[in-house]
CSV table of C-alpha atoms and ligand atoms in Angstrom, one decimal:
chain,number,residue,atom,x,y,z
E,5,MET,CA,120.1,76.0,138.8
E,6,ARG,CA,121.6,75.0,135.4
E,7,HIS,CA,123.7,78.2,135.1
E,8,PHE,CA,125.9,79.0,138.1
E,9,PRO,CA,126.8,82.7,138.5
E,10,VAL,CA,130.4,83.5,139.1
E,11,PHE,CA,132.4,86.8,138.7
E,12,LEU,CA,135.3,86.3,136.3
E,13,ASP,CA,138.5,88.3,136.9
E,14,THR,CA,139.2,90.0,133.6
E,15,ARG,CA,142.5,91.6,134.3
E,16,GLU,CA,145.2,90.8,131.8
E,17,SER,CA,143.0,88.4,129.9
E,18,LEU,CA,141.6,88.2,126.4
E,19,ILE,CA,137.9,88.1,125.3
E,20,VAL,CA,137.2,87.4,121.6
E,21,VAL,CA,134.1,88.6,119.8
E,22,CYS,CA,133.3,87.3,116.3
E,23,GLY,CA,131.0,89.6,114.3
E,24,GLY,CA,130.8,93.3,113.9
E,25,GLY,CA,127.1,94.1,113.5
E,26,ALA,CA,124.3,95.1,115.8
E,27,CYS,CA,124.4,91.8,117.7
E,28,ALA,CA,128.1,92.2,118.4
E,29,VAL,CA,127.7,95.8,119.4
E,30,ALA,CA,125.2,94.9,122.2
E,31,LYS,CA,127.7,92.5,123.7
E,32,LEU,CA,130.6,94.8,123.2
E,33,ARG,CA,128.9,97.6,125.2
E,34,LEU,CA,129.1,95.3,128.3
E,35,LEU,CA,132.5,93.8,127.5
E,36,LEU,CA,134.2,97.2,127.1
E,37,LYS,CA,133.4,97.8,130.8
E,38,THR,CA,135.8,94.9,131.8
E,39,GLU,CA,139.5,95.1,132.1
E,40,ALA,CA,140.1,92.4,129.5
E,41,GLN,CA,141.7,93.0,126.1
E,42,VAL,CA,138.8,92.7,123.6
E,43,ASP,CA,139.7,91.4,120.1
E,44,VAL,CA,137.0,91.6,117.4
E,45,PHE,CA,137.1,89.6,114.3
E,46,ALA,CA,134.8,90.9,111.5
E,47,PRO,CA,135.5,91.2,107.8
E,48,GLU,CA,132.9,94.0,107.8
E,49,ALA,CA,132.3,95.9,111.0
E,50,GLY,CA,129.6,98.5,111.8
E,51,PRO,CA,130.5,102.2,112.5
E,52,GLU,CA,130.4,101.7,116.3
E,53,VAL,CA,132.9,98.9,116.3
E,54,GLU,CA,135.1,101.0,113.9
E,55,ALA,CA,134.9,103.9,116.3
E,56,TRP,CA,135.8,101.8,119.3
E,57,ALA,CA,138.8,100.5,117.3
E,58,GLU,CA,139.7,104.0,116.4
E,59,GLU,CA,139.6,105.0,120.1
E,60,GLY,CA,141.8,102.1,121.0
E,61,GLN,CA,139.1,100.4,123.1
E,62,LEU,CA,139.4,97.2,121.2
E,63,ASN,CA,141.5,95.5,118.5
E,64,LEU,CA,139.6,95.1,115.2
E,65,PHE,CA,140.7,92.4,112.8
E,66,ARG,CA,138.9,92.7,109.4
E,67,ARG,CA,138.9,88.9,108.8
E,68,ASP,CA,137.4,85.7,110.4
E,69,ALA,CA,139.1,84.3,113.5
E,70,THR,CA,141.3,81.2,113.4
E,71,ILE,CA,142.1,78.9,116.2
E,72,ASN,CA,145.3,80.7,117.0
E,73,ASP,CA,143.4,83.9,117.5
E,74,ILE,CA,141.3,82.5,120.3
E,75,ALA,CA,143.8,80.3,122.0
E,76,GLY,CA,144.1,81.5,125.6
E,77,ALA,CA,141.0,83.6,125.5
E,78,ILE,CA,138.8,83.4,128.7
E,79,LEU,CA,135.6,83.9,126.7
E,80,LEU,CA,134.5,83.7,123.1
E,81,TYR,CA,131.4,85.3,121.6
E,82,ALA,CA,129.8,84.3,118.3
E,83,ALA,CA,127.8,87.3,117.4
E,84,HIS,CA,127.4,87.2,113.6
E,85,ASP,CA,123.7,87.0,113.5
E,86,ASP,CA,124.3,84.2,111.0
E,87,GLU,CA,123.8,80.6,111.9
E,88,ALA,CA,126.4,79.1,109.7
E,89,GLN,CA,129.1,81.6,110.7
E,90,ASP,CA,128.2,81.2,114.4
E,91,HIS,CA,128.4,77.5,114.1
E,92,GLU,CA,131.9,77.8,112.7
E,93,VAL,CA,132.9,79.9,115.8
E,94,ARG,CA,131.3,77.3,118.1
E,95,ARG,CA,133.6,74.6,116.5
E,96,LEU,CA,136.6,76.9,117.1
E,97,GLY,CA,135.5,77.3,120.8
E,98,TRP,CA,135.4,73.5,121.2
E,99,ALA,CA,138.7,73.0,119.5
E,100,ALA,CA,140.5,75.6,121.6
E,101,ASN,CA,138.6,74.8,124.8
E,102,VAL,CA,137.3,78.3,125.3
E,103,PRO,CA,133.9,78.8,126.9
E,104,THR,CA,131.7,80.0,124.0
E,105,LEU,CA,128.5,82.0,123.8
E,106,ILE,CA,126.4,81.9,120.6
E,107,VAL,CA,124.1,84.9,120.7
E,108,ASP,CA,120.4,83.9,121.0
E,109,ASN,CA,121.3,80.2,121.1
E,110,LEU,CA,121.1,79.1,124.6
E,111,GLU,CA,121.4,75.4,123.8
E,112,ALA,CA,124.7,75.7,121.9
E,113,SER,CA,126.2,78.1,124.4
E,114,ASP,CA,128.5,77.3,127.4
E,115,PHE,CA,127.4,80.3,129.4
E,116,ILE,CA,125.1,83.2,129.3
E,117,THR,CA,125.7,87.0,129.9
E,118,PRO,CA,123.4,88.2,132.7
E,119,ALA,CA,121.6,91.5,132.8
E,120,ILE,CA,123.9,93.8,134.8
E,121,VAL,CA,123.5,96.7,137.2
E,122,ASP,CA,126.8,98.4,137.4
E,123,ARG,CA,127.6,100.4,140.4
E,124,SER,CA,131.3,99.4,140.3
E,125,PRO,CA,132.6,97.9,142.5
E,126,VAL,CA,129.1,96.7,143.3
E,127,THR,CA,127.9,94.6,140.4
E,128,VAL,CA,124.5,93.0,140.4
E,129,ALA,CA,124.0,90.2,137.8
E,130,ILE,CA,120.5,89.0,137.0
E,131,GLY,CA,119.9,85.7,135.1
E,132,THR,CA,116.7,84.0,134.2
E,133,GLU,CA,118.4,81.0,132.4
E,134,GLY,CA,117.5,82.7,129.2
E,135,SER,CA,113.8,82.1,129.7
E,136,ALA,CA,112.4,85.5,130.6
E,137,PRO,CA,114.4,88.4,129.4
E,138,VAL,CA,111.5,90.7,130.0
E,139,LEU,CA,111.5,89.7,133.7
E,140,ALA,CA,115.3,90.2,133.9
E,141,ARG,CA,114.8,93.8,132.5
E,142,LYS,CA,112.2,94.5,135.0
E,143,ILE,CA,114.3,93.3,137.9
E,144,LYS,CA,117.2,95.2,136.6
E,145,ALA,CA,115.1,98.4,136.5
E,146,GLU,CA,114.0,97.8,140.1
E,147,VAL,CA,117.5,97.1,141.3
E,148,GLU,CA,118.8,100.2,139.6
E,149,GLU,CA,116.3,102.3,141.3
E,150,SER,CA,117.0,100.9,144.7
E,151,LEU,CA,120.8,101.3,144.4
E,152,PRO,CA,121.7,105.0,144.6
E,153,ASP,CA,124.2,106.2,142.0
E,154,ALA,CA,126.4,107.2,144.8
E,155,LEU,CA,126.8,103.6,145.8
E,156,GLY,CA,129.7,103.0,143.5
E,157,PRO,CA,132.1,105.7,144.8
E,158,LEU,CA,130.9,105.1,148.4
E,159,THR,CA,131.7,101.4,148.2
E,160,ALA,CA,135.2,102.2,146.8
E,161,LEU,CA,135.8,104.7,149.7
E,162,GLY,CA,134.3,102.2,152.2
E,163,ARG,CA,136.6,99.5,151.0
E,164,ASP,CA,139.7,101.6,151.6
E,165,PHE,CA,138.4,102.6,155.0
E,166,ARG,CA,137.6,99.0,156.1
E,167,PRO,CA,140.8,98.6,158.4
E,168,HIS,CA,139.8,101.6,160.5
E,169,ALA,CA,136.3,100.3,161.0
E,170,GLU,CA,137.8,97.2,162.7
E,171,ARG,CA,138.0,99.2,165.9
E,172,ILE,CA,134.2,98.8,166.1
E,173,PRO,CA,133.1,95.5,167.6
E,174,GLN,CA,132.0,93.0,165.0
E,175,GLY,CA,128.3,92.1,164.6
E,176,ARG,CA,125.4,94.5,165.0
E,177,ARG,CA,127.5,97.6,165.9
E,178,ARG,CA,129.7,97.1,162.9
E,179,ARG,CA,126.7,96.6,160.6
E,180,ASP,CA,125.0,99.7,162.0
E,181,PHE,CA,128.1,101.7,161.3
E,182,TRP,CA,128.2,100.6,157.7
E,183,SER,CA,124.5,101.0,157.2
E,184,GLU,CA,124.6,104.6,158.4
E,185,PHE,CA,127.5,105.2,156.1
E,186,TYR,CA,125.9,103.8,152.9
E,187,PHE,CA,122.4,105.1,153.5
E,188,ASP,CA,122.7,108.1,155.6
E,189,TYR,CA,125.8,110.4,155.9
E,190,GLY,CA,127.7,108.8,153.0
E,191,PRO,CA,125.3,109.9,150.2
E,192,LYS,CA,124.9,113.3,152.0
E,193,THR,CA,128.6,114.1,152.2
E,194,LEU,CA,129.7,112.7,148.9
E,195,PRO,CA,128.8,115.9,147.0
E,196,PHE,CA,131.5,117.7,149.1
E,197,GLY,CA,134.3,115.4,147.9
E,198,GLU,CA,136.1,112.3,149.0
E,199,GLU,CA,137.9,114.1,151.9
E,200,ALA,CA,134.6,115.2,153.4
E,201,VAL,CA,133.4,111.5,153.2
E,202,ASN,CA,136.6,110.3,154.9
E,203,ASP,CA,136.2,112.9,157.7
E,204,ALA,CA,132.7,111.8,158.3
E,205,LEU,CA,133.8,108.1,158.4
E,206,HIS,CA,136.4,108.9,161.0
E,207,ALA,CA,133.9,110.9,163.1
E,208,ALA,CA,131.5,108.0,162.9
E,209,VAL,CA,134.1,105.5,164.1
E,210,ALA,CA,134.8,107.7,167.1
E,211,ARG,CA,131.1,108.0,167.8
E,212,PHE,CA,130.5,104.3,167.5
E,213,GLU,CA,133.5,103.5,169.7
E,214,ARG,CA,132.3,105.9,172.4
E,215,ASP,CA,128.6,105.2,172.4
E,216,GLU,CA,127.1,102.5,174.6
E,217,GLU,CA,126.0,99.3,173.1
E,218,ARG,CA,122.6,99.9,171.5
E,219,PRO,CA,120.0,98.4,174.0
E,220,GLY,CA,117.3,96.0,172.9
E,221,HIS,CA,114.1,97.3,171.3
E,222,VAL,CA,110.9,95.6,170.1
E,223,HIS,CA,109.2,96.9,167.0
E,224,PHE,CA,105.6,95.8,166.8
E,225,VAL,CA,105.0,95.6,163.1
E,226,GLY,CA,101.7,95.2,161.3
E,227,ALA,CA,102.4,92.8,158.3
E,228,GLY,CA,99.2,93.7,156.5
E,229,PRO,CA,96.7,91.1,155.0
E,230,GLY,CA,99.3,89.0,153.2
E,231,ASP,CA,100.3,90.7,149.9
E,232,PRO,CA,104.0,91.7,150.6
E,233,ASP,CA,103.3,94.9,148.5
E,234,LEU,CA,100.9,96.0,151.2
E,235,LEU,CA,103.6,96.3,153.8
E,236,THR,CA,104.5,99.8,154.8
E,237,LEU,CA,108.0,101.1,153.7
E,238,LYS,CA,108.8,101.5,157.4
E,239,ALA,CA,107.9,97.9,158.1
E,240,ARG,CA,110.0,96.7,155.2
E,241,ASN,CA,113.0,98.7,156.4
E,242,ILE,CA,112.7,97.6,160.0
E,243,ILE,CA,112.4,93.9,159.0
E,244,HIS,CA,115.6,94.2,157.0
E,245,GLU,CA,117.4,95.4,160.1
E,246,ALA,CA,116.0,92.9,162.7
E,247,ASP,CA,118.1,90.5,164.7
E,248,VAL,CA,115.1,88.5,165.7
E,249,VAL,CA,111.7,88.2,164.0
E,250,ILE,CA,108.9,86.7,166.1
E,251,HIS,CA,105.8,86.2,163.9
E,252,ASP,CA,102.3,84.8,163.9
E,253,GLY,CA,100.9,82.2,161.6
E,254,LEU,CA,99.2,84.7,159.4
E,255,VAL,CA,102.4,86.2,158.1
E,256,PRO,CA,103.4,84.8,154.7
E,257,GLN,CA,106.9,83.4,153.8
E,258,ALA,CA,107.5,86.2,151.3
E,259,ILE,CA,107.4,88.8,154.0
E,260,LEU,CA,109.7,86.7,156.3
E,261,GLU,CA,112.2,86.5,153.5
E,262,LEU,CA,112.8,90.2,153.8
E,263,ALA,CA,114.7,89.6,157.0
E,264,ARG,CA,118.5,89.2,156.8
E,265,ARG,CA,119.9,85.8,156.4
E,266,GLU,CA,121.5,85.9,159.8
E,267,ALA,CA,118.3,86.9,161.6
E,268,THR,CA,116.7,84.4,163.9
E,269,ILE,CA,113.1,83.7,162.8
E,270,ILE,CA,110.7,82.3,165.4
E,271,SER,CA,107.1,81.3,164.5
E,272,VAL,CA,104.7,81.6,167.4
E,273,ALA,CA,101.6,80.4,165.4
E,274,LYS,CA,99.0,79.4,167.9
E,275,SER,CA,97.6,76.5,166.0
E,276,GLY,CA,98.6,74.0,163.3
E,277,PHE,CA,101.5,71.5,163.5
E,278,GLY,CA,104.4,71.8,166.0
E,279,PRO,CA,104.2,73.0,169.5
E,280,SER,CA,101.4,75.5,170.3
E,281,TRP,CA,102.5,78.8,171.8
E,282,SER,CA,100.6,80.2,174.8
E,283,GLN,CA,100.4,84.0,175.2
E,284,ASP,CA,102.6,83.6,178.3
E,285,ASP,CA,105.3,81.8,176.3
E,286,ILE,CA,105.2,84.6,173.7
E,287,ASN,CA,105.5,87.3,176.3
E,288,ALA,CA,108.5,85.5,177.9
E,289,LEU,CA,110.1,85.2,174.4
E,290,LEU,CA,109.6,88.9,173.8
E,291,VAL,CA,111.3,89.9,177.1
E,292,GLU,CA,114.1,87.4,176.6
E,293,HIS,CA,115.1,88.8,173.1
E,294,GLY,CA,114.0,92.4,173.6
E,295,ALA,CA,116.4,92.9,176.4
E,296,SER,CA,119.4,93.0,174.1
E,297,ALA,CA,118.4,92.5,170.4
E,298,GLN,CA,116.5,94.4,167.8
E,299,VAL,CA,113.3,92.4,167.7
E,300,VAL,CA,110.5,92.6,165.2
E,301,ARG,CA,107.2,91.3,166.4
E,302,LEU,CA,105.3,90.6,163.2
E,303,LYS,CA,101.5,90.4,163.4
E,304,GLY,CA,99.0,89.9,160.5
E,305,GLY,CA,97.1,92.9,159.5
E,306,ASP,CA,97.3,95.6,162.0
E,307,GLY,CA,98.7,94.6,165.4
E,308,GLY,CA,96.1,96.6,167.2
E,309,VAL,CA,93.1,94.9,165.7
E,310,PHE,CA,92.4,91.6,167.5
E,311,GLY,CA,96.2,91.1,167.8
E,312,ARG,CA,96.6,91.1,171.5
E,313,LEU,CA,99.0,94.0,171.1
E,314,ASP,CA,98.2,95.7,174.4
E,315,GLU,CA,99.0,92.6,176.4
E,316,GLU,CA,102.4,92.3,174.8
E,317,LEU,CA,103.1,96.0,175.2
E,318,ASP,CA,102.2,95.8,178.9
E,319,VAL,CA,104.7,93.0,179.5
E,320,LEU,CA,107.5,95.0,177.8
E,321,ALA,CA,106.6,98.2,179.7
E,322,GLU,CA,106.7,96.2,182.9
E,323,ALA,CA,110.1,94.8,182.0
E,324,GLU,CA,111.3,98.3,181.0
E,325,ILE,CA,112.1,97.3,177.4
E,326,SER,CA,111.6,100.0,174.8
E,327,PHE,CA,109.2,99.4,172.0
E,328,SER,CA,107.4,101.1,169.1
E,329,VAL,CA,104.4,100.3,167.1
E,330,ILE,CA,104.1,100.3,163.3
E,331,PRO,CA,100.6,100.1,161.9
E,332,GLY,CA,99.5,97.7,159.1
E,333,ILE,CA,96.6,97.3,156.8
E,334,THR,CA,93.9,95.4,158.6
E,335,ALA,CA,91.9,92.6,157.0
E,336,ALA,CA,88.6,94.6,156.8
E,337,ALA,CA,90.3,97.4,154.8
E,338,ALA,CA,91.8,94.8,152.4
E,339,ALA,CA,88.5,93.0,152.1
E,340,ALA,CA,86.7,96.2,151.3
E,341,ALA,CA,89.3,97.1,148.7
E,342,ALA,CA,88.9,93.6,147.2
E,343,ILE,CA,85.2,94.2,146.5
E,344,GLY,CA,85.5,97.8,145.5
E,345,VAL,CA,83.4,99.4,148.2
E,346,SER,CA,84.2,101.7,151.1
E,347,LEU,CA,83.6,100.8,154.7
E,348,THR,CA,81.6,103.9,155.5
E,349,ARG,CA,79.4,105.8,153.1
E,350,ARG,CA,77.5,109.1,153.4
E,351,GLY,CA,73.9,108.3,153.7
E,352,ARG,CA,74.5,104.5,154.1
E,353,ASN,CA,76.4,104.1,157.3
E,354,SER,CA,78.2,106.7,159.3
E,355,ALA,CA,79.6,104.1,161.7
E,356,LEU,CA,81.6,100.9,161.2
E,357,GLN,CA,81.7,98.2,163.8
E,358,VAL,CA,84.7,96.0,164.1
E,359,LEU,CA,83.8,92.7,165.9
E,360,THR,CA,85.1,89.3,166.6
E,361,GLY,CA,83.1,86.2,166.3
E,362,ARG,CA,85.1,84.5,169.1
E,363,ASP,CA,86.7,85.7,172.2
E,364,LEU,CA,88.4,84.0,175.2
E,365,GLU,CA,85.0,82.5,176.4
E,366,GLY,CA,84.0,81.1,173.0
E,367,PHE,CA,81.4,82.8,170.8
E,368,ALA,CA,81.6,86.5,171.5
E,369,ASP,CA,78.5,88.3,172.7
E,370,HIS,CA,77.5,91.7,171.3
E,371,ASP,CA,74.7,94.2,171.4
E,372,TRP,CA,72.7,92.2,168.9
E,373,GLU,CA,69.7,94.5,169.1
E,374,LYS,CA,71.9,97.4,168.0
E,375,LEU,CA,73.6,95.3,165.3
E,376,ALA,CA,70.2,94.3,163.9
E,377,GLN,CA,69.3,97.9,163.1
E,378,PRO,CA,68.8,98.5,159.4
E,379,ASP,CA,71.9,100.7,158.6
E,380,THR,CA,74.5,98.7,160.5
E,381,VAL,CA,77.7,97.9,158.8
E,382,ALA,CA,80.2,95.5,160.6
E,383,ALA,CA,83.4,93.8,159.8
E,384,ILE,CA,83.4,90.5,161.7
E,385,TYR,CA,86.8,88.8,162.2
E,386,MET,CA,87.2,85.1,163.3
E,387,PHE,CA,83.6,84.5,162.5
E,388,ARG,CA,83.8,81.0,160.8
E,389,SER,CA,82.9,78.8,163.7
E,390,ALA,CA,80.4,81.4,165.0
E,391,ALA,CA,78.6,82.0,161.7
E,392,HIS,CA,75.4,80.1,162.8
E,393,PHE,CA,75.4,81.7,166.1
E,394,ILE,CA,75.8,85.2,164.7
E,395,CYS,CA,73.1,84.7,162.1
E,396,GLY,CA,70.7,83.3,164.7
E,397,ARG,CA,71.2,86.2,167.1
E,398,LEU,CA,70.8,88.8,164.4
E,399,LEU,CA,67.6,87.3,163.0
E,400,MET,CA,66.3,86.8,166.6
E,401,HIS,CA,66.7,90.5,167.2
E,402,GLY,CA,64.9,91.5,164.1
E,403,ALA,CA,67.6,92.0,161.5
E,404,ASP,CA,66.4,92.0,157.9
E,405,GLU,CA,67.1,88.6,156.4
E,406,THR,CA,68.0,90.1,153.1
E,407,THR,CA,70.8,92.3,154.5
E,408,PRO,CA,73.8,91.8,152.3
E,409,VAL,CA,76.7,89.9,153.7
E,410,THR,CA,80.0,89.5,151.9
E,411,ILE,CA,82.7,87.1,152.9
E,412,VAL,CA,86.3,87.7,151.7
E,413,PHE,CA,88.6,84.8,152.1
E,414,ASN,CA,92.4,85.4,151.9
E,415,ALA,CA,92.0,89.1,151.1
E,416,SER,CA,94.9,90.4,149.0
E,417,ARG,CA,96.4,86.9,148.6
E,418,PRO,CA,96.7,85.0,145.4
E,419,ASP,CA,93.8,82.7,146.5
E,420,GLN,CA,91.5,85.6,147.4
E,421,HIS,CA,87.8,84.5,147.1
E,422,VAL,CA,84.6,86.5,147.5
E,423,VAL,CA,81.2,85.1,148.5
E,424,ALA,CA,78.3,87.6,148.3
E,425,THR,CA,75.2,86.4,150.0
E,426,THR,CA,72.5,87.6,152.5
E,427,LEU,CA,72.1,87.1,156.2
E,428,ARG,CA,69.4,84.4,155.6
E,429,GLU,CA,71.8,82.3,153.4
E,430,LEU,CA,74.9,82.9,155.6
E,431,PRO,CA,75.1,79.6,157.4
E,432,SER,CA,75.0,77.6,154.2
E,433,ALA,CA,77.0,80.0,152.1
E,434,PHE,CA,80.5,80.2,153.5
E,435,GLU,CA,82.1,77.4,151.6
E,436,GLY,CA,85.5,78.8,150.4
E,437,PRO,CA,89.2,78.1,150.4
E,438,LYS,CA,91.1,77.5,153.6
E,439,GLY,CA,92.8,80.4,155.3
E,440,PRO,CA,91.6,83.6,157.1
E,441,ALA,CA,88.2,85.1,156.1
E,442,VAL,CA,86.5,88.2,157.2
E,443,LEU,CA,82.8,88.9,157.0
E,444,LEU,CA,81.4,92.3,155.9
E,445,PHE,CA,77.9,92.6,157.3
E,446,GLY,CA,75.6,95.2,155.5
E,447,ILE,CA,77.9,95.6,152.5
E,448,ALA,CA,77.6,93.9,149.0
E,449,PRO,CA,80.4,93.9,146.5
E,450,ARG,CA,80.3,96.8,144.0
E,451,ASP,CA,78.9,94.7,141.1
E,452,VAL,CA,76.2,93.0,143.2
E,453,ALA,CA,75.3,96.4,144.7
E,454,ALA,CA,75.1,98.0,141.3
E,455,ARG,CA,72.8,95.2,140.1
E,456,GLY,CA,70.6,95.6,143.2
E,457,ALA,CA,70.4,99.3,142.7
E,458,HIS,CA,69.4,98.7,139.0
E,459,SER,CA,66.6,96.3,139.9
E,460,GLN,CA,65.3,98.7,142.6
E,461,ARG,CA,65.3,101.5,140.0
E,462,SER,CA,63.4,99.4,137.5
E,463,ALA,CA,61.0,98.4,140.2
E,464,ALA,CA,60.4,102.0,141.0
E,465,LEU,CA,59.9,102.8,137.4
E,466,GLN,CA,57.4,100.0,137.0
E,467,GLY,CA,55.6,101.2,140.1
E,468,ALA,CA,55.4,104.8,138.7
V,941,LIG,N1,95.4,91.8,163.3
V,941,LIG,C1,94.6,91.2,162.2
V,941,LIG,C2,93.5,90.3,162.7
V,941,LIG,C3,93.9,89.1,163.5
V,941,LIG,S1,92.6,88.1,164.0
V,941,LIG,C4,94.2,92.3,161.2
V,941,LIG,O1,94.3,93.4,161.5
V,941,LIG,O2,93.7,91.9,160.1
V,941,LIG,C5,92.6,86.9,162.7
V,941,LIG,C6,91.4,87.1,161.8
V,941,LIG,O3,91.7,88.2,160.9
V,941,LIG,C7,91.1,86.0,160.8
V,941,LIG,O4,90.3,85.0,161.5
V,941,LIG,C8,90.3,86.7,159.8
V,941,LIG,O5,89.0,87.0,160.2
V,941,LIG,C9,91.0,88.0,159.7
V,941,LIG,N2,92.0,88.1,158.6
V,941,LIG,C10,93.3,88.2,158.7
V,941,LIG,N3,93.9,88.3,157.5
V,941,LIG,C11,93.0,88.1,156.6
V,941,LIG,C12,92.9,88.1,155.2
V,941,LIG,N4,94.0,88.2,154.5
V,941,LIG,N5,91.7,87.9,154.6
V,941,LIG,C13,90.6,87.8,155.3
V,941,LIG,N6,90.6,87.8,156.7
V,941,LIG,C14,91.7,88.0,157.3
């Protein structure tokens, strides 16, 4: 981090801008939001600057600045759009020891002005060390969208109300109180005026003082196949609120980072380095935290698909701990999306089988005869170590060895990789990156399928 962000107090201070053209205007738009006195030095100033001077928003001096003009300023801007003139200002800045910014010259500048989202008193500053202004603009747009306009006035009202809120015990209850204010009744009552908001705040304090401590709760949340954008909104909001997050190995870091900084994050990945968690240990952990905290149990994909969800729900029901289930996008759905085909199709397959290659006993047994039927489509999870076995069983029961098989590794993740093959080639074909992979039996990717259809059509034409 070469540039360290700080918020400067601009009360009773001076900011000097040298230049009066377009470049200066862009900076002045921001600087005029501050409480500083703004002095502009420009032998020739554009109409906006003249107008601001007219309105008394800044002091305009129709000449170049001297060292005396900038002595004591907290910031100095060189915004001439002219290298030689800006260089002169840079020299003044050094001489007077005032932090100086040369517009569009990062190397010669002492600081940078970030992109700003202004919901005063909430201010969000976004910096990319000058390297990606496009990115900064995009982030700014997103932040603006996620911070309601009402946030500014609400924050000001909330700040004044803070002493009253101290009657609510600190920690989760106090956070809940403020969260309801900012995102629920605050925005709703603001249109009725400040007094209405204050009344609502007092009523909420009374309610929070009276109510029992919120009991623990476990949210079972499907984290989806890996791409954080494929989380549901509900999942995102619940993760934000959690006290404790207990997650499987499949859940990527980017999703875990949605949790609050104070949240306790516990990995219960069943393999890999570190201690391995048994299902009993996980169950005990859920009961321990679920008794008093807001717990998010994060599982890859959808918790209800090969996620041992039922077992964990049973344990909580037994312990009389409340829970809810939030579904997620399962790997098969993400894999089908990756190859541009649907999992069912009129005239092709009216059923989809969802299978696992492994179960508690080892290789999972299935109704191979039924699976070997021509129109079968199946999504096979955890198939890697069982690939030979599955292939052998299917062929033994008469499956067509040219049945299309598609393996999608790391569906929806940056290292997503697709292997399109046939049943016959399967055992030798599943070289691919590390990470989870799902096998789609009876489905070819759209481009391969299109080529196949084409060659079938040309064969038919040749036959005619
Ligand atoms: N509950 C999960 C499945 C857990 S079982 C879900 O609904 O997706 C673990 C298996 O899921 C892996 O062995 C793999 O077969 C599959 N899987 C999970 N995430 C995947 C991904 N991003 N890409 C491909 N397969 C995935």
